[in-house]
Amino acid sequence: MSNSSTLTLGAIGLGSMGMGAALSALRKGVPTWGCDPRAEARAAFEQAGGRATASVAELAAQCDVALVLVVNAAQTEDVLFGAQGVASSLKRGGVVVCSATVDPALPPVWEQRLKETGHWLIDGPVSGGAKKAAAGQMTVMASGQPEAFAAAGNVLDAFAGKVYRLGDKAGIGSTVKMVNQHLAGVHIATACEAMALGMRAGADPRQLYEVICNSAGMSWMFENRVPHILDGDYTPLSAVNIFVKDLGIVLDAARQLKFPLPLAAAAHQLYLSTAAMGLGGEDDSAVVKYYAQLAGIELPEQQKDAA
């Protein structure tokens, strides 16, 4: 197996997750390039000691492993197979790690197309949020042929806290991520609903948060997202529109399986309703604003404004 110190990583997409992964790899001593269309993202990465470019082709030509952390399947396909894509520029025998949340039916197609150009694919969606990405503690739900993992050496471990090898074919990793997004989406929506209920009934939101975090009703998403509500800060670390997309993927896959998902469907409608209010670009905790408008609840940010 190759040693990660001899391999170069290219991170395509320097958003909150991609930037965290790239910086974590740099800290581990892995030569790392970053690619992003935003000049400010490239400048921030170069200040940290990495090499940055706006060209996917330029990055791919320099790298052994390309980590693709873009928003969706359409962007992933463009990065992989566009006119200046990874498939035409990455070193022969190189590995592509596809980490966007996508329909599990797509990675096997990409795996075959990349194999035809002499490249390997690891279906490797990630979880953990911006905080864990920055700390190099993301979870990678990975599947792919053994040769792909061998060619990637230890590079995955350079930006992840846990790498789960889930099988020898692409698609399994995305299936597991789909289940994770089902839970995450429902948990966030439920956290917003619960906080709105408590505030509507007159509970102090900060006391409510503290009690729930030390009680059986607590979830990781409740603990992580409710502080955004308490601070009135809806800066998008993960936007409402992300769960419009991700729960849509979950429901589409379930429909193909003829499998009922009433909770996911209800949560999806809450994200759609929040997006319809013009809040799709805000943090996913902004679902609480749907309830606030519905029931006339004064949220913490409104209390600060009033003061």
Rosetta silent file (secondary structure, phi, psi, omega in degrees, C-alpha in Angstrom):
SEQUENCE: MSNSSTLTLGAIGLGSMGMGAALSALRKGVPTWGCDPRAEARAAFEQAGGRATASVAELAAQCDVALVLVVNAAQTEDVLFGAQGVASSLKRGGVVVCSATVDPALPPVWEQRLKETGHWLIDGPVSGGAKKAAAGQMTVMASGQPEAFAAAGNVLDAFAGKVYRLGDKAGIGSTVKMVNQHLAGVHIATACEAMALGMRAGADPRQLYEVICNSAGMSWMFENRVPHILDGDYTPLSAVNIFVKDLGIVLDAARQLKFPLPLAAAAHQLYLSTAAMGLGGEDDSAVVKYYAQLAGIELPEQQKDAA
SCORE:     score description
SCORE:     0.000 S_00000001
   1 L     0.000  140.669  179.367    0.000    0.000    0.000 S_00000001
   2 L   -67.365  153.225  174.561    1.196    3.465   -0.811 S_00000001
   3 L   -94.692  136.076 -175.781    2.188    5.814    1.973 S_00000001
   4 H   -60.331  -25.091 -177.570    0.171    9.044    2.166 S_00000001
   5 H   -68.315  -18.087  179.851    3.369   11.059    2.523 S_00000001
   6 H   -96.420   -3.232 -175.943    4.266   10.183   -1.080 S_00000001
   7 L  -108.684  151.658  177.325    0.861   11.100   -2.479 S_00000001
   8 L  -109.834  132.693  179.546   -0.645   14.486   -3.301 S_00000001
   9 E  -100.129  140.463  171.364   -4.255   15.271   -2.421 S_00000001
  10 E  -120.293  121.919  179.058   -6.475   17.628   -4.378 S_00000001
  11 E  -101.996  114.827 -178.749   -9.587   18.962   -2.657 S_00000001
  12 E  -100.592  109.460 -173.592  -12.177   20.180   -5.156 S_00000001
  13 L   107.286   99.890 -178.202  -14.604   22.474   -3.368 S_00000001
  14 L  -104.100   50.509  171.712  -13.254   24.598   -0.516 S_00000001
  15 L   -79.951 -161.889 -175.677  -16.522   25.087    1.325 S_00000001
  16 H   -61.844  -37.893 -179.903  -16.880   24.442    5.036 S_00000001
  17 H   -81.122  -46.324 -178.151  -16.290   20.694    4.653 S_00000001
  18 H   -64.735  -41.059  178.272  -13.751   20.776    1.816 S_00000001
  19 H   -63.216  -43.745  178.763  -11.654   23.501    3.412 S_00000001
  20 H   -60.991  -43.322  179.497  -11.602   21.620    6.694 S_00000001
  21 H   -63.932  -43.932 -178.626  -10.544   18.397    4.983 S_00000001
  22 H   -65.177  -43.119  179.473   -7.808   20.139    2.970 S_00000001
  23 H   -67.089  -36.591  177.648   -6.394   21.970    5.984 S_00000001
  24 H   -63.233  -42.041  178.214   -6.454   18.757    8.036 S_00000001
  25 H   -63.685  -40.459  176.749   -4.478   16.956    5.331 S_00000001
  26 H   -58.923  -44.005  179.974   -1.945   19.787    5.273 S_00000001
  27 H   -62.248  -29.642  179.163   -1.486   19.486    9.033 S_00000001
  28 L   -83.708    3.053  177.687   -0.790   15.772    8.580 S_00000001
  29 L    85.703   13.372  178.378    1.992   16.593    6.114 S_00000001
  30 L   -87.180  122.929  174.741    0.136   15.572    2.959 S_00000001
  31 L   -57.476  125.403 -170.337    0.952   17.838   -0.027 S_00000001
  32 E  -135.481  131.932  171.405   -2.452   19.336   -0.810 S_00000001
  33 E  -105.129  152.431  174.423   -3.988   21.413   -3.581 S_00000001
  34 E  -127.139  146.318  179.075   -7.360   23.126   -3.338 S_00000001
  35 E  -130.917  129.689  178.422   -9.736   24.135   -6.117 S_00000001
  36 L  -161.166  143.028  178.284  -12.588   26.609   -5.830 S_00000001
  37 L   -71.902  -15.959 -176.904  -14.072   29.275   -8.111 S_00000001
  38 L   -87.395  122.642 -178.424  -14.086   31.780   -5.232 S_00000001
  39 H   -60.856  -36.423 -178.068  -10.908   33.861   -4.996 S_00000001
  40 H   -66.907  -34.961  177.686  -11.353   34.382   -1.251 S_00000001
  41 H   -68.491  -42.356  178.561  -11.449   30.637   -0.600 S_00000001
  42 H   -63.545  -41.818 -179.098   -8.313   30.079   -2.666 S_00000001
  43 H   -63.808  -40.886 -179.928   -6.517   32.917   -0.874 S_00000001
  44 H   -63.883  -39.186 -179.614   -7.435   31.528    2.540 S_00000001
  45 H   -70.003  -39.185  178.583   -6.108   28.096    1.611 S_00000001
  46 H   -66.474  -35.452  176.770   -2.859   29.496    0.222 S_00000001
  47 H   -61.551  -29.724  179.525   -2.363   31.520    3.396 S_00000001
  48 L   -82.606   -4.151  177.120   -2.503   28.233    5.293 S_00000001
  49 L   108.142    3.319  178.912    0.286   26.801    3.149 S_00000001
  50 L   -92.073  174.370  173.061   -1.601   24.972    0.420 S_00000001
  51 E  -104.798  137.780 -175.570   -1.591   25.432   -3.342 S_00000001
  52 E  -132.796  150.925  179.602   -4.827   26.692   -4.887 S_00000001
  53 E  -151.707  158.260  172.686   -6.323   27.036   -8.340 S_00000001
  54 L   -93.504   -3.859 -174.793   -9.644   27.770   -9.991 S_00000001
  55 L  -103.836  118.452  175.865   -8.960   25.052  -12.592 S_00000001
  56 H   -60.111  -41.701 -177.875  -10.035   21.462  -11.932 S_00000001
  57 H   -62.739  -41.860  179.274   -7.721   20.298  -14.719 S_00000001
  58 H   -63.468  -44.119  178.019   -4.688   22.047  -13.210 S_00000001
  59 H   -62.116  -48.939 -174.830   -5.361   20.512   -9.808 S_00000001
  60 H   -60.238  -35.274 -179.162   -5.989   17.034  -11.184 S_00000001
  61 H   -65.941  -21.126 -177.121   -2.729   17.045  -13.144 S_00000001
  62 H   -96.715   -8.376 -165.062   -0.808   17.569   -9.888 S_00000001
  63 L  -117.482  155.779  174.144   -2.621   15.036   -7.716 S_00000001
  64 L   -98.738  -31.110 -179.099   -2.826   11.329   -6.978 S_00000001
  65 E  -129.546  125.418  178.436   -6.090   11.506   -5.031 S_00000001
  66 E  -110.307  116.037  176.962   -8.917   13.934   -5.875 S_00000001
  67 E   -94.058  116.906 -175.828  -11.456   14.575   -3.114 S_00000001
  68 E  -104.014  103.466 -178.716  -14.661   15.945   -4.668 S_00000001
  69 L  -119.390   70.224  178.739  -16.665   17.841   -2.052 S_00000001
  70 L  -106.549 -172.871 -167.095  -19.164   19.823   -4.097 S_00000001
  71 L   -78.643  -40.909 -169.569  -22.878   20.407   -3.547 S_00000001
  72 L  -152.619 -174.508 -177.407  -24.680   17.776   -5.593 S_00000001
  73 H   -66.276  -39.730 -178.580  -24.622   15.123   -8.309 S_00000001
  74 H   -62.715  -44.428  177.388  -24.730   17.598  -11.200 S_00000001
  75 H   -65.247  -38.678  178.795  -21.666   19.442   -9.916 S_00000001
  76 H   -61.473  -46.695 -179.898  -19.905   16.124   -9.265 S_00000001
  77 H   -61.793  -38.952  179.051  -20.509   14.944  -12.824 S_00000001
  78 H   -65.735  -42.480  178.008  -19.225   18.224  -14.226 S_00000001
  79 H   -62.665  -40.077 -176.927  -16.079   18.018  -12.089 S_00000001
  80 H   -76.546  -47.713 -166.103  -15.480   14.425  -13.155 S_00000001
  81 H  -122.393    8.026  175.430  -16.430   14.388  -16.813 S_00000001
  82 L   -66.243  175.876 -175.531  -16.665   18.001  -17.983 S_00000001
  83 L   -57.077  -35.638  178.272  -14.407   19.348  -20.727 S_00000001
  84 L  -114.065   37.827 -171.997  -11.693   20.194  -18.184 S_00000001
  85 L   -83.413  175.486 -178.600  -12.682   17.466  -15.715 S_00000001
  86 H   -60.370  -41.154 -174.301  -10.776   15.111  -13.478 S_00000001
  87 H   -59.860  -29.093 -177.962  -11.158   12.127  -15.804 S_00000001
  88 H   -94.153   -4.593 -173.605   -9.129   13.813  -18.543 S_00000001
  89 L  -128.074  -25.405 -176.646   -6.400   15.230  -16.305 S_00000001
  90 L   -66.002  144.244  178.386   -5.823   13.079  -13.206 S_00000001
  91 L   -53.266  140.405  179.183   -2.699   10.924  -13.205 S_00000001
  92 L   -61.082  134.368 -175.325   -3.384    7.450  -14.563 S_00000001
  93 L    87.481   -1.032  178.840   -4.068    5.106  -11.667 S_00000001
  94 L   -71.972  165.906 -175.094   -5.250    8.036   -9.550 S_00000001
  95 E  -117.857  135.255  172.775   -8.202    7.840   -7.179 S_00000001
  96 E  -108.280  126.935  175.595  -11.325    9.991   -7.082 S_00000001
  97 E  -106.686  109.239 -178.616  -13.172   10.183   -3.764 S_00000001
  98 E   -92.922  117.975 -170.467  -16.737   11.371   -4.401 S_00000001
  99 L  -118.886    0.696  174.467  -18.155   12.843   -1.206 S_00000001
 100 L   -70.720  153.060  174.370  -21.315   14.738   -2.138 S_00000001
 101 L   -78.214  117.526 -175.127  -24.616   13.264   -0.973 S_00000001
 102 L  -139.315  168.183  172.603  -26.128   11.707   -4.113 S_00000001
 103 L   -56.594  126.031 -178.110  -28.531    9.045   -5.316 S_00000001
 104 L   -59.235  -14.854  178.896  -26.815    5.696   -4.536 S_00000001
 105 L   -75.149  -17.523 -174.040  -27.467    4.584   -8.126 S_00000001
 106 H   -80.962  -44.370 -176.841  -24.982    7.136   -9.501 S_00000001
 107 H   -54.823  -37.671  176.682  -21.577    6.151   -8.004 S_00000001
 108 H   -61.706  -34.074  177.413  -21.508    2.734   -9.759 S_00000001
 109 H   -66.671  -45.719  179.151  -21.983    4.543  -13.092 S_00000001
 110 H   -63.966  -37.741  179.580  -19.169    6.978  -12.278 S_00000001
 111 H   -59.411  -44.517 -179.212  -16.970    4.099  -11.121 S_00000001
 112 H   -67.570  -41.858  179.957  -17.292    2.369  -14.490 S_00000001
 113 H   -64.952  -38.934  178.860  -16.677    5.564  -16.486 S_00000001
 114 H   -70.607  -35.118  177.793  -13.557    6.348  -14.448 S_00000001
 115 H   -60.345  -36.187 -179.778  -12.304    2.795  -14.824 S_00000001
 116 H   -68.486  -21.633  177.268  -12.435    3.299  -18.605 S_00000001
 117 L  -100.970    9.096  175.576  -10.078    6.301  -18.274 S_00000001
 118 L    85.807   26.168 -178.314   -7.655    4.422  -16.019 S_00000001
 119 L  -126.124  160.121  177.864   -8.835    5.766  -12.661 S_00000001
 120 E  -105.676  154.007  175.316  -10.332    4.382   -9.458 S_00000001
 121 E  -125.551  135.906  167.393  -13.363    5.644   -7.580 S_00000001
 122 E  -112.458  120.233  173.877  -14.141    5.533   -3.872 S_00000001
 123 E   -77.595  101.051 -168.424  -17.763    6.274   -3.070 S_00000001
 124 L  -133.651   61.026  175.483  -16.965    8.250    0.074 S_00000001
 125 L   -61.591  156.636 -172.709  -19.648   10.600    1.418 S_00000001
 126 E  -125.557  160.758  176.424  -18.777   12.317    4.667 S_00000001
 127 E  -146.176  157.936  177.323  -20.486   13.447    7.854 S_00000001
 128 L   135.074  -17.429  178.181  -19.580   15.529   10.873 S_00000001
 129 H    79.088  176.250 -174.954  -20.175   19.118    9.854 S_00000001
 130 H   -61.248  -38.104 -176.400  -17.790   22.028    9.552 S_00000001
 131 H   -63.794  -48.341  179.789  -16.435   21.667   13.083 S_00000001
 132 H   -70.690  -32.514  176.182  -15.345   18.050   12.695 S_00000001
 133 H   -61.505  -44.437 -179.716  -14.043   18.710    9.193 S_00000001
 134 H   -64.174  -29.502 -179.259  -11.794   21.466   10.557 S_00000001
 135 L   -90.050    1.267 -176.875  -10.529   19.110   13.259 S_00000001
 136 L    69.654   29.430 -174.389   -9.828   16.280   10.816 S_00000001
 137 L  -119.359   21.467  176.837  -12.502   14.183   12.499 S_00000001
 138 E   -62.566  154.257  169.457  -15.045   13.641    9.733 S_00000001
 139 E   -95.533  129.220  176.203  -16.630   10.239    9.264 S_00000001
 140 E  -109.269  123.973  179.384  -16.123    8.787    5.777 S_00000001
 141 E   -99.872   90.346 -164.417  -18.639    6.163    4.638 S_00000001
 142 E  -108.383  140.154  170.191  -16.512    4.535    1.969 S_00000001
 143 E  -145.086  152.175 -178.283  -17.012    1.761   -0.525 S_00000001
 144 L   161.385  174.127 -177.613  -15.103    0.754   -3.623 S_00000001
 145 L   -67.962  147.874 -179.520  -12.783   -1.833   -5.066 S_00000001
 146 H   -54.131  -34.632  179.607   -9.823   -2.908   -2.910 S_00000001
 147 H   -63.530  -30.950  178.851   -7.450   -1.558   -5.562 S_00000001
 148 H   -67.016  -43.814  178.342   -8.955    1.895   -5.096 S_00000001
 149 H   -66.677  -37.903  178.400   -8.218    1.882   -1.369 S_00000001
 150 H   -63.410  -41.621 -178.678   -4.723    0.555   -2.012 S_00000001
 151 H   -69.882  -26.187  179.681   -4.037    3.334   -4.509 S_00000001
 152 H   -80.640  -10.199  179.605   -5.295    5.977   -2.052 S_00000001
 153 L    56.833 -135.207 -179.991   -2.804    4.865    0.573 S_00000001
 154 L  -102.038   17.772 -174.901   -3.439    6.553    3.912 S_00000001
 155 H   -62.666  -37.464  179.413   -4.736    9.793    2.425 S_00000001
 156 H   -59.211  -39.170 -179.462   -8.290    9.220    3.685 S_00000001
 157 H   -68.415  -16.543 -178.669   -6.975    8.993    7.231 S_00000001
 158 H   -74.043  -22.198  179.584   -5.278   12.379    6.792 S_00000001
 159 H  -123.462    3.378 -176.906   -8.596   14.229    6.781 S_00000001
 160 E  -125.731  147.961  174.133  -10.962   11.824    8.565 S_00000001
 161 E   -82.994  -37.617  179.168  -11.376   10.609   12.109 S_00000001
 162 E  -135.350  129.480  174.560  -13.140    7.411   11.050 S_00000001
 163 E  -117.555  111.193  178.158  -13.062    5.689    7.670 S_00000001
 164 E   -94.096  121.109  174.165  -15.610    2.910    7.352 S_00000001
 165 E   -91.955  109.025 -166.442  -14.918    0.459    4.527 S_00000001
 166 L  -102.647   -4.253  179.772  -18.421   -0.711    3.739 S_00000001
 167 L   160.274  171.943 -172.812  -17.965   -2.921    0.705 S_00000001
 168 L   -97.048   15.989  177.370  -16.148   -3.589   -2.547 S_00000001
 169 L  -142.711  147.833  178.262  -18.434   -1.661   -4.888 S_00000001
 170 L   -65.297  149.591 -179.912  -19.509    1.938   -5.258 S_00000001
 171 L   112.076  -30.831 -178.989  -23.013    2.812   -4.082 S_00000001
 172 H   -70.819  -41.421  178.242  -22.872    1.250   -0.630 S_00000001
 173 H   -59.508  -43.752  179.687  -21.249    4.318    0.894 S_00000001
 174 H   -68.689  -29.909  175.136  -23.943    6.554   -0.576 S_00000001
 175 H   -65.136  -44.969  179.151  -26.652    4.212    0.692 S_00000001
 176 H   -65.190  -40.446  177.457  -25.336    4.515    4.238 S_00000001
 177 H   -63.781  -36.127  177.725  -25.060    8.304    3.875 S_00000001
 178 H   -59.664  -43.576  178.424  -28.644    8.387    2.653 S_00000001
 179 H   -64.333  -40.714  177.672  -29.767    6.695    5.871 S_00000001
 180 H   -60.659  -42.580 -178.874  -27.691    9.159    7.879 S_00000001
 181 H   -69.211  -32.739  173.039  -29.337   12.100    6.084 S_00000001
 182 H   -56.026  -51.467 -178.757  -32.761   10.636    6.737 S_00000001
 183 H   -65.465  -46.111 -177.457  -32.002   10.712   10.455 S_00000001
 184 H   -60.909  -44.954 -178.649  -30.224   14.075   10.408 S_00000001
 185 H   -63.770  -43.287  178.289  -33.021   15.775    8.490 S_00000001
 186 H   -66.693  -41.273 -178.486  -35.743   14.421   10.757 S_00000001
 187 H   -63.566  -42.611  179.525  -33.740   15.231   13.899 S_00000001
 188 H   -64.456  -46.645  179.542  -33.150   18.877   12.898 S_00000001
 189 H   -60.620  -41.355  179.155  -36.803   19.389   11.975 S_00000001
 190 H   -66.738  -39.014  177.777  -37.886   17.778   15.249 S_00000001
 191 H   -60.805  -43.563  178.972  -35.448   19.927   17.240 S_00000001
 192 H   -65.331  -42.941  179.317  -36.926   23.075   15.676 S_00000001
 193 H   -62.077  -43.848 -177.947  -40.465   21.864   16.275 S_00000001
 194 H   -65.912  -42.983  178.984  -39.710   20.997   19.906 S_00000001
 195 H   -64.982  -39.672  178.261  -38.047   24.334   20.645 S_00000001
 196 H   -63.890  -41.368  177.067  -40.946   26.194   19.036 S_00000001
 197 H   -59.046  -48.232 -179.110  -43.409   24.206   21.137 S_00000001
 198 H   -60.951  -44.021  179.735  -41.509   25.010   24.321 S_00000001
 199 H   -67.104  -39.031  178.780  -41.287   28.719   23.518 S_00000001
 200 H   -62.404  -32.598 -179.212  -44.962   28.856   22.523 S_00000001
 201 L   -86.156   -4.533  174.560  -45.841   27.348   25.906 S_00000001
 202 L   103.264    5.742  179.298  -43.693   29.898   27.750 S_00000001
 203 L   -74.052  147.028  173.945  -40.507   27.973   28.569 S_00000001
 204 L   -71.052  123.463 -172.609  -37.222   29.884   28.656 S_00000001
 205 H   -63.101  -36.456 -179.785  -35.399   28.687   25.515 S_00000001
 206 H   -70.429  -40.369  176.158  -31.929   28.580   27.077 S_00000001
 207 H   -65.558  -40.449  177.655  -33.127   26.652   30.101 S_00000001
 208 H   -58.651  -45.436  179.472  -35.091   24.334   27.818 S_00000001
 209 H   -60.421  -46.595 -177.851  -31.962   23.675   25.761 S_00000001
 210 H   -62.681  -42.447 -179.230  -29.842   22.912   28.829 S_00000001
 211 H   -65.178  -46.740 -177.608  -32.396   20.533   30.295 S_00000001
 212 H   -64.108  -36.793  179.562  -32.961   18.621   27.050 S_00000001
 213 H   -65.791  -14.754  177.490  -29.200   18.293   26.484 S_00000001
 214 L  -115.733   24.313 -178.800  -29.047   16.465   29.813 S_00000001
 215 L  -133.959  174.602 -172.316  -32.144   14.359   29.266 S_00000001
 216 L   -68.267  -19.830 -177.881  -33.237   11.393   27.179 S_00000001
 217 L   -79.972   -3.363 -175.877  -34.710   13.539   24.407 S_00000001
 218 L   -70.537  141.275  169.507  -31.319   14.941   23.371 S_00000001
 219 L  -129.122  164.532  178.115  -29.857   14.209   19.944 S_00000001
 220 H   -60.111  -40.513 -179.313  -26.564   15.320   18.387 S_00000001
 221 H   -67.206  -39.048  175.607  -28.484   17.551   16.004 S_00000001
 222 H   -59.546  -49.677 -177.858  -30.493   19.118   18.843 S_00000001
 223 H   -62.558  -36.627 -175.263  -27.299   19.876   20.748 S_00000001
 224 H   -81.891  -38.274 -171.157  -25.554   21.225   17.634 S_00000001
 225 H   -93.373  -33.045 -175.499  -28.314   23.262   15.957 S_00000001
 226 H   -59.927  -33.960  175.203  -30.362   24.771   18.767 S_00000001
 227 H   -56.412  -28.841  175.747  -27.555   27.198   19.761 S_00000001
 228 H   -62.635  -39.567  178.717  -28.047   28.821   16.341 S_00000001
 229 H   -68.301  -44.896 -178.003  -31.652   29.511   17.361 S_00000001
 230 H   -62.539  -34.049 -178.957  -30.657   30.758   20.822 S_00000001
 231 H   -90.004   -4.796 -176.174  -28.120   33.151   19.308 S_00000001
 232 L    61.845   30.674 -176.057  -30.396   34.259   16.501 S_00000001
 233 L  -115.244  106.345 -177.364  -27.612   33.383   14.079 S_00000001
 234 L  -108.437   29.536  172.490  -28.778   31.642   10.914 S_00000001
 235 L   -58.336  127.011 -169.912  -25.491   31.905    9.020 S_00000001
 236 L   -74.800  100.338  167.281  -25.635   28.774    6.851 S_00000001
 237 L   -81.584  -35.565  168.396  -23.244   26.101    8.066 S_00000001
 238 L  -144.537  117.897 -168.434  -25.663   23.676    6.410 S_00000001
 239 E   -83.200  158.457  174.180  -28.509   25.359    4.566 S_00000001
 240 H   -51.319  -43.417 -177.373  -32.220   24.562    4.449 S_00000001
 241 H   -62.950  -24.378  176.556  -31.837   23.861    0.722 S_00000001
 242 H   -62.909  -41.507 -179.767  -29.344   21.093    1.467 S_00000001
 243 H   -81.341  -21.077  167.274  -32.066   19.110    3.215 S_00000001
 244 H   -58.689  -44.830  179.391  -34.582   19.941    0.516 S_00000001
 245 H   -69.771  -51.531 -170.497  -32.112   18.104   -1.749 S_00000001
 246 H   -68.217  -42.622  177.261  -30.984   15.345    0.610 S_00000001
 247 H   -70.622  -25.591  171.497  -34.403   14.290    1.883 S_00000001
 248 H   -62.645  -41.428  176.184  -35.542   14.422   -1.734 S_00000001
 249 H   -61.973  -45.223  179.240  -32.845   11.836   -2.513 S_00000001
 250 H   -58.363  -48.574 -176.799  -33.997    9.720    0.440 S_00000001
 251 H   -68.776  -36.526  177.269  -37.635    9.829   -0.649 S_00000001
 252 H   -63.720  -43.272  179.627  -36.817    9.120   -4.306 S_00000001
 253 H   -65.010  -41.814  179.638  -34.773    6.058   -3.332 S_00000001
 254 H   -64.275  -37.127  178.662  -37.507    4.836   -1.005 S_00000001
 255 H   -62.407  -40.815  177.142  -40.093    5.261   -3.750 S_00000001
 256 H   -62.038  -33.188 -179.980  -38.011    3.019   -6.025 S_00000001
 257 H   -86.206   -4.254 -174.130  -37.951    0.437   -3.216 S_00000001
 258 L    54.993   48.247 -177.014  -41.692    0.907   -2.554 S_00000001
 259 L  -118.787  125.141 -176.182  -40.755    1.666    1.050 S_00000001
 260 L   -77.200  138.177  177.612  -42.841    4.120    3.124 S_00000001
 261 L  -135.244   71.128 -175.916  -41.096    6.998    4.906 S_00000001
 262 H   -63.523  -35.044 -179.370  -43.806    9.094    6.577 S_00000001
 263 H   -71.202  -42.882  177.672  -41.424   10.885    8.964 S_00000001
 264 H   -63.388  -38.764  179.994  -38.965   11.808    6.218 S_00000001
 265 H   -64.400  -41.970  179.079  -41.831   13.025    4.038 S_00000001
 266 H   -65.066  -43.084  178.673  -43.170   15.258    6.821 S_00000001
 267 H   -63.698  -40.964  179.417  -39.699   16.682    7.518 S_00000001
 268 H   -58.923  -40.076  178.467  -39.148   17.291    3.800 S_00000001
 269 H   -64.612  -33.550  177.499  -42.338   19.349    3.695 S_00000001
 270 H   -66.765  -42.404  176.974  -41.045   21.481    6.585 S_00000001
 271 H   -65.634  -40.482  177.559  -37.810   22.250    4.709 S_00000001
 272 H   -63.227  -40.985  178.770  -39.796   23.005    1.559 S_00000001
 273 H   -63.382  -41.712  179.234  -42.101   25.302    3.513 S_00000001
 274 H   -66.121  -41.313  177.026  -39.136   27.135    5.025 S_00000001
 275 H   -63.780  -37.561 -179.853  -37.527   27.476    1.590 S_00000001
 276 H   -65.695  -22.561  175.903  -40.813   28.795    0.189 S_00000001
 277 H   -77.479   -3.315 -177.985  -40.633   31.574    2.805 S_00000001
 278 H    92.003   16.141 -174.150  -37.407   32.707    1.127 S_00000001
 279 H  -109.618   16.193 -176.111  -35.164   31.123    3.773 S_00000001
 280 L   -60.726  -28.435 -179.327  -33.619   28.320    1.697 S_00000001
 281 L   -86.944   -4.327  179.286  -30.152   29.866    1.917 S_00000001
 282 L   -84.924  169.224  178.097  -30.229   30.192    5.710 S_00000001
 283 E   -56.295  147.789 -176.407  -28.974   27.620    8.212 S_00000001
 284 H   -61.769  -18.938  175.492  -31.194   24.538    8.430 S_00000001
 285 H   -68.174   -9.334  177.532  -32.145   25.548   11.983 S_00000001
 286 H   -67.571   -6.146  171.748  -34.219   28.299   10.301 S_00000001
 287 H   -55.005  -29.468  178.578  -37.022   25.723   10.129 S_00000001
 288 H   -60.778  -26.939  179.642  -37.910   27.181   13.546 S_00000001
 289 H   -68.893  -29.207  174.406  -38.879   30.399   11.718 S_00000001
 290 H   -60.587  -47.357  178.960  -41.641   28.507    9.920 S_00000001
 291 H   -66.885  -37.880 -179.761  -43.145   27.622   13.297 S_00000001
 292 H   -61.446  -41.968  179.263  -42.532   31.118   14.626 S_00000001
 293 H   -69.707  -38.359 -178.061  -44.507   32.651   11.783 S_00000001
 294 H   -64.427  -39.707 -171.092  -47.218   30.031   12.062 S_00000001
 295 H  -114.069    5.914  178.825  -47.750   30.512   15.802 S_00000001
 296 L    67.231   37.818 -179.340  -46.581   34.078   16.427 S_00000001
 297 L   -87.753  137.153  176.207  -43.544   33.045   18.452 S_00000001
 298 L   -91.612  113.361 -178.540  -40.902   35.644   19.278 S_00000001
 299 L   -81.312  161.009 -177.666  -37.508   34.089   18.609 S_00000001
 300 H   -52.306  -38.774 -179.313  -34.343   35.086   20.501 S_00000001
 301 H   -65.602  -33.115  177.994  -33.039   37.306   17.670 S_00000001
 302 H   -69.767  -34.629  176.397  -36.284   39.247   17.703 S_00000001
 303 H   -64.545  -40.522  178.990  -35.945   39.763   21.440 S_00000001
 304 H   -66.163  -40.394  179.600  -32.431   41.184   20.912 S_00000001
 305 H   -62.509  -40.376 -178.550  -33.670   43.477   18.139 S_00000001
 306 H   -65.522  -32.115  178.742  -36.461   44.723   20.361 S_00000001
 307 L   -71.333    0.000    0.000  -33.940   45.541   23.084 S_00000001
